[in-house]
PDB file of C-alpha atoms in Angstrom:
ATOM      1  CA  UNK A 158      25.305   5.379 -22.009  1.00 49.00           C
ATOM      2  CA  UNK A 159      28.662   3.759 -22.461  1.00 49.00           C
ATOM      3  CA  UNK A 160      29.575   2.288 -25.800  1.00 48.00           C
ATOM      4  CA  UNK A 161      29.373  -1.481 -26.227  1.00 47.00           C
ATOM      5  CA  UNK A 162      32.514  -3.519 -25.680  1.00 46.00           C
ATOM      6  CA  UNK A 163      33.461  -5.631 -28.699  1.00 45.00           C
ATOM      7  CA  UNK A 164      34.978  -9.002 -27.830  1.00 43.00           C
ATOM      8  CA  UNK A 165      37.466  -8.966 -24.950  1.00 44.00           C
ATOM      9  CA  UNK A 166      39.259  -5.756 -25.942  1.00 44.00           C
ATOM     10  CA  UNK A 167      40.357  -3.767 -22.885  1.00 51.00           C
ATOM     11  CA  UNK A 168      41.364  -0.416 -24.373  1.00 49.00           C
ATOM     12  CA  UNK A 169      42.649   1.943 -21.688  1.00 54.00           C
ATOM     13  CA  UNK A 170      44.941   4.520 -23.313  1.00 51.00           C
ATOM     14  CA  UNK A 171      45.558   6.391 -20.068  1.00 53.00           C
ATOM     15  CA  UNK A 172      47.575   3.473 -18.693  1.00 52.00           C
ATOM     16  CA  UNK A 173      51.311   3.212 -19.424  1.00 51.00           C
ATOM     17  CA  UNK A 174      53.133  -0.091 -19.729  1.00 51.00           C
ATOM     18  CA  UNK A 175      54.772   0.423 -16.359  1.00 49.00           C
ATOM     19  CA  UNK A 176      51.426   0.800 -14.599  1.00 53.00           C
ATOM     20  CA  UNK A 177      49.718  -2.296 -15.994  1.00 55.00           C
ATOM     21  CA  UNK A 178      50.793  -4.417 -13.029  1.00 59.00           C
ATOM     22  CA  UNK A 179      48.381  -2.416 -10.874  1.00 64.00           C
ATOM     23  CA  UNK A 180      45.535  -2.534 -13.347  1.00 73.00           C
ATOM     24  CA  UNK A 181      42.029  -2.729 -11.829  1.00 76.00           C
ATOM     25  CA  UNK A 182      40.125  -5.464 -13.663  1.00 82.00           C
ATOM     26  CA  UNK A 183      37.206  -5.848 -11.233  1.00 87.00           C
ATOM     27  CA  UNK A 184      33.803  -5.072 -12.737  1.00 91.00           C
ATOM     28  CA  UNK A 185      31.613  -2.918 -10.450  1.00 93.00           C
ATOM     29  CA  UNK A 186      28.407  -4.608  -9.262  1.00 95.00           C
ATOM     30  CA  UNK A 187      25.575  -2.102  -8.740  1.00 96.00           C
ATOM     31  CA  UNK A 188      23.331  -2.706  -5.720  1.00 97.00           C
ATOM     32  CA  UNK A 189      19.859  -1.106  -5.762  1.00 98.00           C
ATOM     33  CA  UNK A 190      17.852  -0.419  -2.605  1.00 97.00           C
ATOM     34  CA  UNK A 191      14.751   1.590  -1.708  1.00 97.00           C
ATOM     35  CA  UNK A 192      13.579   3.240   1.487  1.00 96.00           C
ATOM     36  CA  UNK A 193       9.964   2.560   0.489  1.00 96.00           C
ATOM     37  CA  UNK A 194       8.240  -0.455   2.010  1.00 94.00           C
ATOM     38  CA  UNK A 195       7.489  -3.547  -0.044  1.00 95.00           C
ATOM     39  CA  UNK A 196       3.907  -2.241  -0.332  1.00 95.00           C
ATOM     40  CA  UNK A 197       3.685   1.516  -0.787  1.00 96.00           C
ATOM     41  CA  UNK A 198       1.394   4.320  -1.894  1.00 96.00           C
ATOM     42  CA  UNK A 199       4.346   6.721  -2.287  1.00 96.00           C
ATOM     43  CA  UNK A 200       4.835   8.228  -5.734  1.00 97.00           C
ATOM     44  CA  UNK A 201       7.447   8.716  -6.966  1.00 98.00           C
ATOM     45  CA  UNK A 202       9.150   5.757  -5.290  1.00 98.00           C
ATOM     46  CA  UNK A 203      12.710   6.567  -4.110  1.00 98.00           C
ATOM     47  CA  UNK A 204      15.588   4.271  -5.107  1.00 98.00           C
ATOM     48  CA  UNK A 205      19.356   4.422  -4.816  1.00 97.00           C
ATOM     49  CA  UNK A 206      22.168   2.462  -6.441  1.00 97.00           C
ATOM     50  CA  UNK A 207      25.702   2.017  -5.178  1.00 95.00           C
ATOM     51  CA  UNK A 208      28.480   0.832  -7.498  1.00 94.00           C
ATOM     52  CA  UNK A 209      31.107   0.784  -4.737  1.00 91.00           C
ATOM     53  CA  UNK A 210      33.179   3.332  -6.658  1.00 89.00           C
ATOM     54  CA  UNK A 211      32.787   6.334  -8.917  1.00 87.00           C
ATOM     55  CA  UNK A 212      31.340   5.617 -12.357  1.00 90.00           C
ATOM     56  CA  UNK A 213      31.424   7.290 -15.749  1.00 90.00           C
ATOM     57  CA  UNK A 214      28.546   7.762 -18.157  1.00 90.00           C
ATOM     58  CA  UNK A 215      25.783   6.410 -15.900  1.00 93.00           C
ATOM     59  CA  UNK A 216      22.466   7.860 -17.078  1.00 94.00           C
ATOM     60  CA  UNK A 217      18.734   7.382 -16.549  1.00 95.00           C
ATOM     61  CA  UNK A 218      18.646   5.382 -19.767  1.00 95.00           C
ATOM     62  CA  UNK A 219      20.848   2.758 -18.099  1.00 96.00           C
ATOM     63  CA  UNK A 220      18.042   1.972 -15.630  1.00 97.00           C
ATOM     64  CA  UNK A 221      15.432  -0.601 -16.637  1.00 97.00           C
ATOM     65  CA  UNK A 222      11.984  -0.006 -15.115  1.00 98.00           C
ATOM     66  CA  UNK A 223       8.875  -2.144 -15.438  1.00 98.00           C
ATOM     67  CA  UNK A 224       5.606  -0.287 -14.682  1.00 98.00           C
ATOM     68  CA  UNK A 225       7.167   3.123 -14.177  1.00 98.00           C
ATOM     69  CA  UNK A 226       9.457   5.898 -15.364  1.00 97.00           C
ATOM     70  CA  UNK A 227      12.797   6.792 -13.783  1.00 97.00           C
ATOM     71  CA  UNK A 228      13.805  10.392 -13.146  1.00 96.00           C
ATOM     72  CA  UNK A 229      15.673  12.821 -10.864  1.00 96.00           C
ATOM     73  CA  UNK A 230      19.064  11.073 -11.066  1.00 95.00           C
ATOM     74  CA  UNK A 231      21.513  12.579  -8.559  1.00 95.00           C
ATOM     75  CA  UNK A 232      25.134  11.486  -7.964  1.00 91.00           C
ATOM     76  CA  UNK A 233      26.759  11.654  -4.534  1.00 83.00           C
ATOM     77  CA  UNK A 234      30.131   9.935  -4.104  1.00 77.00           C
ATOM     78  CA  UNK A 235      29.715   6.297  -5.159  1.00 81.00           C
ATOM     79  CA  UNK A 236      25.949   6.453  -4.764  1.00 92.00           C
ATOM     80  CA  UNK A 237      23.213   7.537  -7.166  1.00 95.00           C
ATOM     81  CA  UNK A 238      19.656   8.332  -6.129  1.00 96.00           C
ATOM     82  CA  UNK A 239      16.676   8.396  -8.454  1.00 97.00           C
ATOM     83  CA  UNK A 240      12.896   8.292  -8.344  1.00 98.00           C
ATOM     84  CA  UNK A 241      10.460   6.088 -10.213  1.00 98.00           C
ATOM     85  CA  UNK A 242       6.946   7.302 -10.990  1.00 98.00           C
ATOM     86  CA  UNK A 243       4.644   4.264 -11.240  1.00 98.00           C
ATOM     87  CA  UNK A 244       2.491   3.845 -14.319  1.00 97.00           C
ATOM     88  CA  UNK A 245      -0.234   1.923 -12.508  1.00 96.00           C
ATOM     89  CA  UNK A 246      -0.956  -0.121  -9.391  1.00 96.00           C
ATOM     90  CA  UNK A 247       1.115  -3.285  -9.076  1.00 96.00           C
ATOM     91  CA  UNK A 248       4.763  -4.263  -8.935  1.00 97.00           C
ATOM     92  CA  UNK A 249       7.303  -1.622  -9.955  1.00 98.00           C
ATOM     93  CA  UNK A 250      10.532  -3.443 -10.803  1.00 98.00           C
ATOM     94  CA  UNK A 251      13.929  -1.789 -11.237  1.00 98.00           C
ATOM     95  CA  UNK A 252      17.268  -3.187 -12.444  1.00 98.00           C
ATOM     96  CA  UNK A 253      20.471  -2.057 -14.163  1.00 97.00           C
ATOM     97  CA  UNK A 254      21.784  -4.241 -17.006  1.00 97.00           C
ATOM     98  CA  UNK A 255      25.496  -4.868 -17.515  1.00 96.00           C
ATOM     99  CA  UNK A 256      27.711  -2.580 -19.587  1.00 94.00           C
ATOM    100  CA  UNK A 257      25.802   0.625 -18.926  1.00 92.00           C
ATOM    101  CA  UNK A 258      28.642   2.566 -17.269  1.00 93.00           C
ATOM    102  CA  UNK A 259      32.339   2.164 -16.498  1.00 91.00           C
ATOM    103  CA  UNK A 260      34.717   2.920 -13.639  1.00 89.00           C
ATOM    104  CA  UNK A 261      37.968   4.897 -13.693  1.00 85.00           C
ATOM    105  CA  UNK A 262      39.859   1.805 -14.895  1.00 86.00           C
ATOM    106  CA  UNK A 263      37.467   1.211 -17.768  1.00 88.00           C
ATOM    107  CA  UNK A 264      35.644  -1.771 -16.202  1.00 92.00           C
ATOM    108  CA  UNK A 265      32.016  -1.920 -17.253  1.00 94.00           C
ATOM    109  CA  UNK A 266      29.395  -2.720 -14.632  1.00 95.00           C
ATOM    110  CA  UNK A 267      27.856  -6.143 -14.189  1.00 95.00           C
ATOM    111  CA  UNK A 268      24.107  -6.781 -13.871  1.00 96.00           C
ATOM    112  CA  UNK A 269      22.552  -5.338 -10.720  1.00 97.00           C
ATOM    113  CA  UNK A 270      20.042  -6.999  -8.455  1.00 97.00           C
ATOM    114  CA  UNK A 271      16.381  -6.668  -9.419  1.00 97.00           C
ATOM    115  CA  UNK A 272      14.203  -4.905  -6.847  1.00 98.00           C
ATOM    116  CA  UNK A 273      10.407  -4.547  -6.746  1.00 98.00           C
ATOM    117  CA  UNK A 274       7.943  -2.449  -4.800  1.00 98.00           C
ATOM    118  CA  UNK A 275       4.194  -3.086  -4.909  1.00 97.00           C
ATOM    119  CA  UNK A 276       2.520   0.241  -5.629  1.00 98.00           C
ATOM    120  CA  UNK A 277      -1.049   0.769  -4.390  1.00 97.00           C
ATOM    121  CA  UNK A 278      -2.669   4.197  -4.546  1.00 96.00           C
ATOM    122  CA  UNK A 279      -6.272   2.975  -4.946  1.00 96.00           C
ATOM    123  CA  UNK A 280      -8.660   4.053  -2.192  1.00 96.00           C
ATOM    124  CA  UNK A 281     -10.423   1.042  -0.643  1.00 97.00           C
ATOM    125  CA  UNK A 282     -14.210   0.811  -0.745  1.00 97.00           C
ATOM    126  CA  UNK A 283     -16.877  -1.243   1.017  1.00 97.00           C
ATOM    127  CA  UNK A 284     -18.708  -3.391  -1.514  1.00 95.00           C
ATOM    128  CA  UNK A 285     -21.267  -4.786   0.941  1.00 96.00           C
ATOM    129  CA  UNK A 286     -22.678  -3.174   4.094  1.00 97.00           C
ATOM    130  CA  UNK A 287     -25.639  -4.635   5.996  1.00 97.00           C
ATOM    131  CA  UNK A 288     -27.122  -3.961   9.433  1.00 97.00           C
ATOM    132  CA  UNK A 289     -29.502  -6.241  11.319  1.00 97.00           C
ATOM    133  CA  UNK A 290     -30.873  -6.955  14.772  1.00 97.00           C
ATOM    134  CA  UNK A 291     -31.184 -10.322  16.514  1.00 97.00           C
ATOM    135  CA  UNK A 292     -34.824  -9.481  17.099  1.00 96.00           C
ATOM    136  CA  UNK A 293     -37.345 -11.891  15.537  1.00 95.00           C
ATOM    137  CA  UNK A 294     -37.850  -9.049  13.062  1.00 96.00           C
ATOM    138  CA  UNK A 295     -34.266  -8.182  12.061  1.00 95.00           C
ATOM    139  CA  UNK A 296     -35.329  -4.708  10.917  1.00 96.00           C
ATOM    140  CA  UNK A 297     -36.502  -3.815  14.459  1.00 96.00           C
ATOM    141  CA  UNK A 298     -34.723  -3.632  17.816  1.00 96.00           C
ATOM    142  CA  UNK A 299     -35.732  -3.231  21.442  1.00 96.00           C
ATOM    143  CA  UNK A 300     -33.620  -2.638  24.560  1.00 96.00           C
ATOM    144  CA  UNK A 301     -31.138  -5.509  24.998  1.00 96.00           C
ATOM    145  CA  UNK A 302     -31.098  -6.559  21.339  1.00 97.00           C
ATOM    146  CA  UNK A 303     -27.774  -6.899  19.533  1.00 98.00           C
ATOM    147  CA  UNK A 304     -27.172  -4.818  16.429  1.00 98.00           C
ATOM    148  CA  UNK A 305     -24.800  -6.468  13.953  1.00 98.00           C
ATOM    149  CA  UNK A 306     -23.045  -4.480  11.247  1.00 97.00           C
ATOM    150  CA  UNK A 307     -21.480  -6.667   8.543  1.00 97.00           C
ATOM    151  CA  UNK A 308     -19.278  -5.271   5.775  1.00 97.00           C
ATOM    152  CA  UNK A 309     -16.874  -6.404   3.055  1.00 97.00           C
ATOM    153  CA  UNK A 310     -13.967  -4.270   1.789  1.00 97.00           C
ATOM    154  CA  UNK A 311     -12.584  -4.220  -1.753  1.00 96.00           C
ATOM    155  CA  UNK A 312      -9.169  -5.265  -0.392  1.00 96.00           C
ATOM    156  CA  UNK A 313      -7.519  -6.290   2.865  1.00 96.00           C
ATOM    157  CA  UNK A 314      -7.613  -3.619   5.561  1.00 96.00           C
ATOM    158  CA  UNK A 315      -4.552  -2.633   7.562  1.00 90.00           C
ATOM    159  CA  UNK A 316      -6.161  -2.871  10.980  1.00 87.00           C
ATOM    160  CA  UNK A 317      -9.539  -3.023  12.628  1.00 93.00           C
ATOM    161  CA  UNK A 318     -11.896  -0.457  11.143  1.00 97.00           C
ATOM    162  CA  UNK A 319     -13.219   2.258  13.462  1.00 97.00           C
ATOM    163  CA  UNK A 320     -16.944   1.642  13.838  1.00 98.00           C
ATOM    164  CA  UNK A 321     -19.679   3.708  15.416  1.00 98.00           C
ATOM    165  CA  UNK A 322     -23.185   2.271  16.010  1.00 98.00           C
ATOM    166  CA  UNK A 323     -26.052   4.278  17.515  1.00 97.00           C
ATOM    167  CA  UNK A 324     -23.558   7.132  18.079  1.00 96.00           C
ATOM    168  CA  UNK A 325     -21.313   4.868  20.211  1.00 97.00           C
ATOM    169  CA  UNK A 326     -17.692   4.057  19.365  1.00 97.00           C
ATOM    170  CA  UNK A 327     -17.502   0.280  19.249  1.00 97.00           C
ATOM    171  CA  UNK A 328     -14.765  -1.325  21.347  1.00 96.00           C
ATOM    172  CA  UNK A 329     -12.066  -3.132  19.385  1.00 94.00           C
ATOM    173  CA  UNK A 330     -13.047  -6.509  20.838  1.00 95.00           C
ATOM    174  CA  UNK A 331     -16.483  -6.072  19.289  1.00 97.00           C
ATOM    175  CA  UNK A 332     -15.076  -5.436  15.813  1.00 97.00           C
ATOM    176  CA  UNK A 333     -14.098  -8.875  14.541  1.00 97.00           C
ATOM    177  CA  UNK A 334     -12.361 -10.002  11.364  1.00 96.00           C
ATOM    178  CA  UNK A 335     -14.261 -12.585   9.353  1.00 94.00           C
ATOM    179  CA  UNK A 336     -12.763 -15.106   6.926  1.00 94.00           C
ATOM    180  CA  UNK A 337     -10.015 -12.629   5.948  1.00 96.00           C
ATOM    181  CA  UNK A 338      -9.015  -8.979   6.316  1.00 96.00           C
ATOM    182  CA  UNK A 339     -11.683  -7.945   3.802  1.00 97.00           C
ATOM    183  CA  UNK A 340     -14.597  -9.281   5.887  1.00 97.00           C
ATOM    184  CA  UNK A 341     -15.619  -7.616   9.168  1.00 98.00           C
ATOM    185  CA  UNK A 342     -18.404  -7.785  11.761  1.00 98.00           C
ATOM    186  CA  UNK A 343     -19.161  -5.184  14.464  1.00 98.00           C
ATOM    187  CA  UNK A 344     -21.766  -5.608  17.217  1.00 98.00           C
ATOM    188  CA  UNK A 345     -23.481  -3.386  19.756  1.00 98.00           C
ATOM    189  CA  UNK A 346     -26.082  -4.179  22.432  1.00 98.00           C
ATOM    190  CA  UNK A 347     -28.632  -1.401  22.366  1.00 97.00           C
ATOM    191  CA  UNK A 348     -29.643   0.237  25.665  1.00 96.00           C
ATOM    192  CA  UNK A 349     -32.452   2.330  27.080  1.00 95.00           C
ATOM    193  CA  UNK A 350     -30.260   5.447  26.789  1.00 95.00           C
ATOM    194  CA  UNK A 351     -30.143   5.191  22.983  1.00 95.00           C
ATOM    195  CA  UNK A 352     -32.436   7.323  20.858  1.00 95.00           C
ATOM    196  CA  UNK A 353     -35.398   5.758  19.124  1.00 96.00           C
ATOM    197  CA  UNK A 354     -35.549   5.612  15.359  1.00 96.00           C
ATOM    198  CA  UNK A 355     -33.310   4.302  12.606  1.00 97.00           C
ATOM    199  CA  UNK A 356     -30.017   3.153  14.144  1.00 97.00           C
ATOM    200  CA  UNK A 357     -27.143   5.197  12.608  1.00 97.00           C
ATOM    201  CA  UNK A 358     -23.629   3.907  11.985  1.00 98.00           C
ATOM    202  CA  UNK A 359     -20.287   4.983  10.523  1.00 98.00           C
ATOM    203  CA  UNK A 360     -17.307   2.954   9.329  1.00 98.00           C
ATOM    204  CA  UNK A 361     -13.792   4.380   8.873  1.00 98.00           C
ATOM    205  CA  UNK A 362     -11.158   2.148   7.295  1.00 98.00           C
ATOM    206  CA  UNK A 363      -7.652   2.066   5.801  1.00 97.00           C
ATOM    207  CA  UNK A 364      -5.945  -0.455   3.528  1.00 96.00           C
ATOM    208  CA  UNK A 365      -2.522  -2.021   4.078  1.00 94.00           C
ATOM    209  CA  UNK A 366      -0.825   0.639   1.948  1.00 94.00           C
ATOM    210  CA  UNK A 367      -2.417   3.265   4.271  1.00 94.00           C
ATOM    211  CA  UNK A 368      -4.904   4.559   1.692  1.00 96.00           C
ATOM    212  CA  UNK A 369      -7.906   5.835   3.653  1.00 96.00           C
ATOM    213  CA  UNK A 370     -11.377   4.951   2.424  1.00 97.00           C
ATOM    214  CA  UNK A 371     -14.283   7.389   2.399  1.00 97.00           C
ATOM    215  CA  UNK A 372     -16.376   7.057   5.551  1.00 98.00           C
ATOM    216  CA  UNK A 373     -19.421   4.838   5.025  1.00 97.00           C
ATOM    217  CA  UNK A 374     -22.721   5.477   6.804  1.00 97.00           C
ATOM    218  CA  UNK A 375     -25.236   3.925   4.404  1.00 95.00           C
ATOM    219  CA  UNK A 376     -26.076   0.263   3.926  1.00 94.00           C
ATOM    220  CA  UNK A 377     -25.798  -1.302   0.483  1.00 93.00           C
ATOM    221  CA  UNK A 378     -28.646  -3.799   0.847  1.00 85.00           C
ATOM    222  CA  UNK A 379     -31.434  -5.107   3.110  1.00 83.00           C
ATOM    223  CA  UNK A 380     -33.322  -2.945   5.623  1.00 85.00           C
ATOM    224  CA  UNK A 381     -32.247  -0.414   8.188  1.00 94.00           C
ATOM    225  CA  UNK A 382     -32.768  -1.255  11.861  1.00 97.00           C
ATOM    226  CA  UNK A 383     -35.309   0.832  13.748  1.00 97.00           C
ATOM    227  CA  UNK A 384     -34.994   1.032  17.543  1.00 96.00           C
ATOM    228  CA  UNK A 385     -38.187   1.189  19.590  1.00 95.00           C
ATOM    229  CA  UNK A 386     -37.964   1.368  23.389  1.00 92.00           C
ATOM    230  CA  UNK A 387     -41.472   2.601  24.070  1.00 90.00           C
ATOM    231  CA  UNK A 388     -43.697   0.009  25.749  1.00 81.00           C
ATOM    232  CA  UNK A 389     -47.179  -0.274  24.297  1.00 81.00           C
ATOM    233  CA  UNK A 390     -49.986   1.270  26.363  1.00 80.00           C
ATOM    234  CA  UNK A 391     -53.146  -0.717  26.810  1.00 79.00           C
ATOM    235  CA  UNK A 392     -56.201   1.449  27.231  1.00 77.00           C
ATOM    236  CA  UNK A 393     -59.319  -0.064  28.817  1.00 80.00           C
ATOM    237  CA  UNK A 394     -62.490   1.698  27.863  1.00 80.00           C
ATOM    238  CA  UNK A 395     -65.630   1.026  29.829  1.00 78.00           C
ATOM    239  CA  UNK A 396     -68.746   0.582  27.775  1.00 81.00           C
ATOM    240  CA  UNK A 397     -71.038   3.545  27.848  1.00 70.00           C
TER     241      UNK A 397
END
């Protein structure tokens, strides 16, 4: 870390009087970027900073990080790369304060831009999963009834979940977003080719940061739906 400048003293002993006319007095302005998206599950998060020229005495301690720890500082030309390991989910913010390093002419850097990446490594879950039929008894279904699977995720999902009902992959048009990207409804019209018994289902889902949830195949509340396609048989018995 460079020493602090006191007042406006510009002490550059390597310059001679004859060379002062060409003195560089421009303070380098560091620019920080990251190849990670604004929302990311990547850890550590890659960053780079470019001062526009070579710098002296730039160290990890010159980097200010909120919700993370900087490491792996590498210098290449006028560019430095480093990684930040997030402490927790949420915004990871990086900046470089002024006067941390100096160029070949002794000019100390100015403040950099401040850059943030939203870190999310939490696997999404489904807090509510229910299945019902449009039969008068919603726990039962016959041929032609519609099975509705309703579920709520712990956070917004990246795209339509992949849903399977009664061993059938449900077409995308029958998987519909509800009030927001946390609420979803999938439907399937049951047919004579489906097997009788409790109607099975699976739900596969991914959040916006591409964390994949654990497949769900069990409801959280209410009854299962039982499919019955067997017509009742009426037996007429003659009196003896």
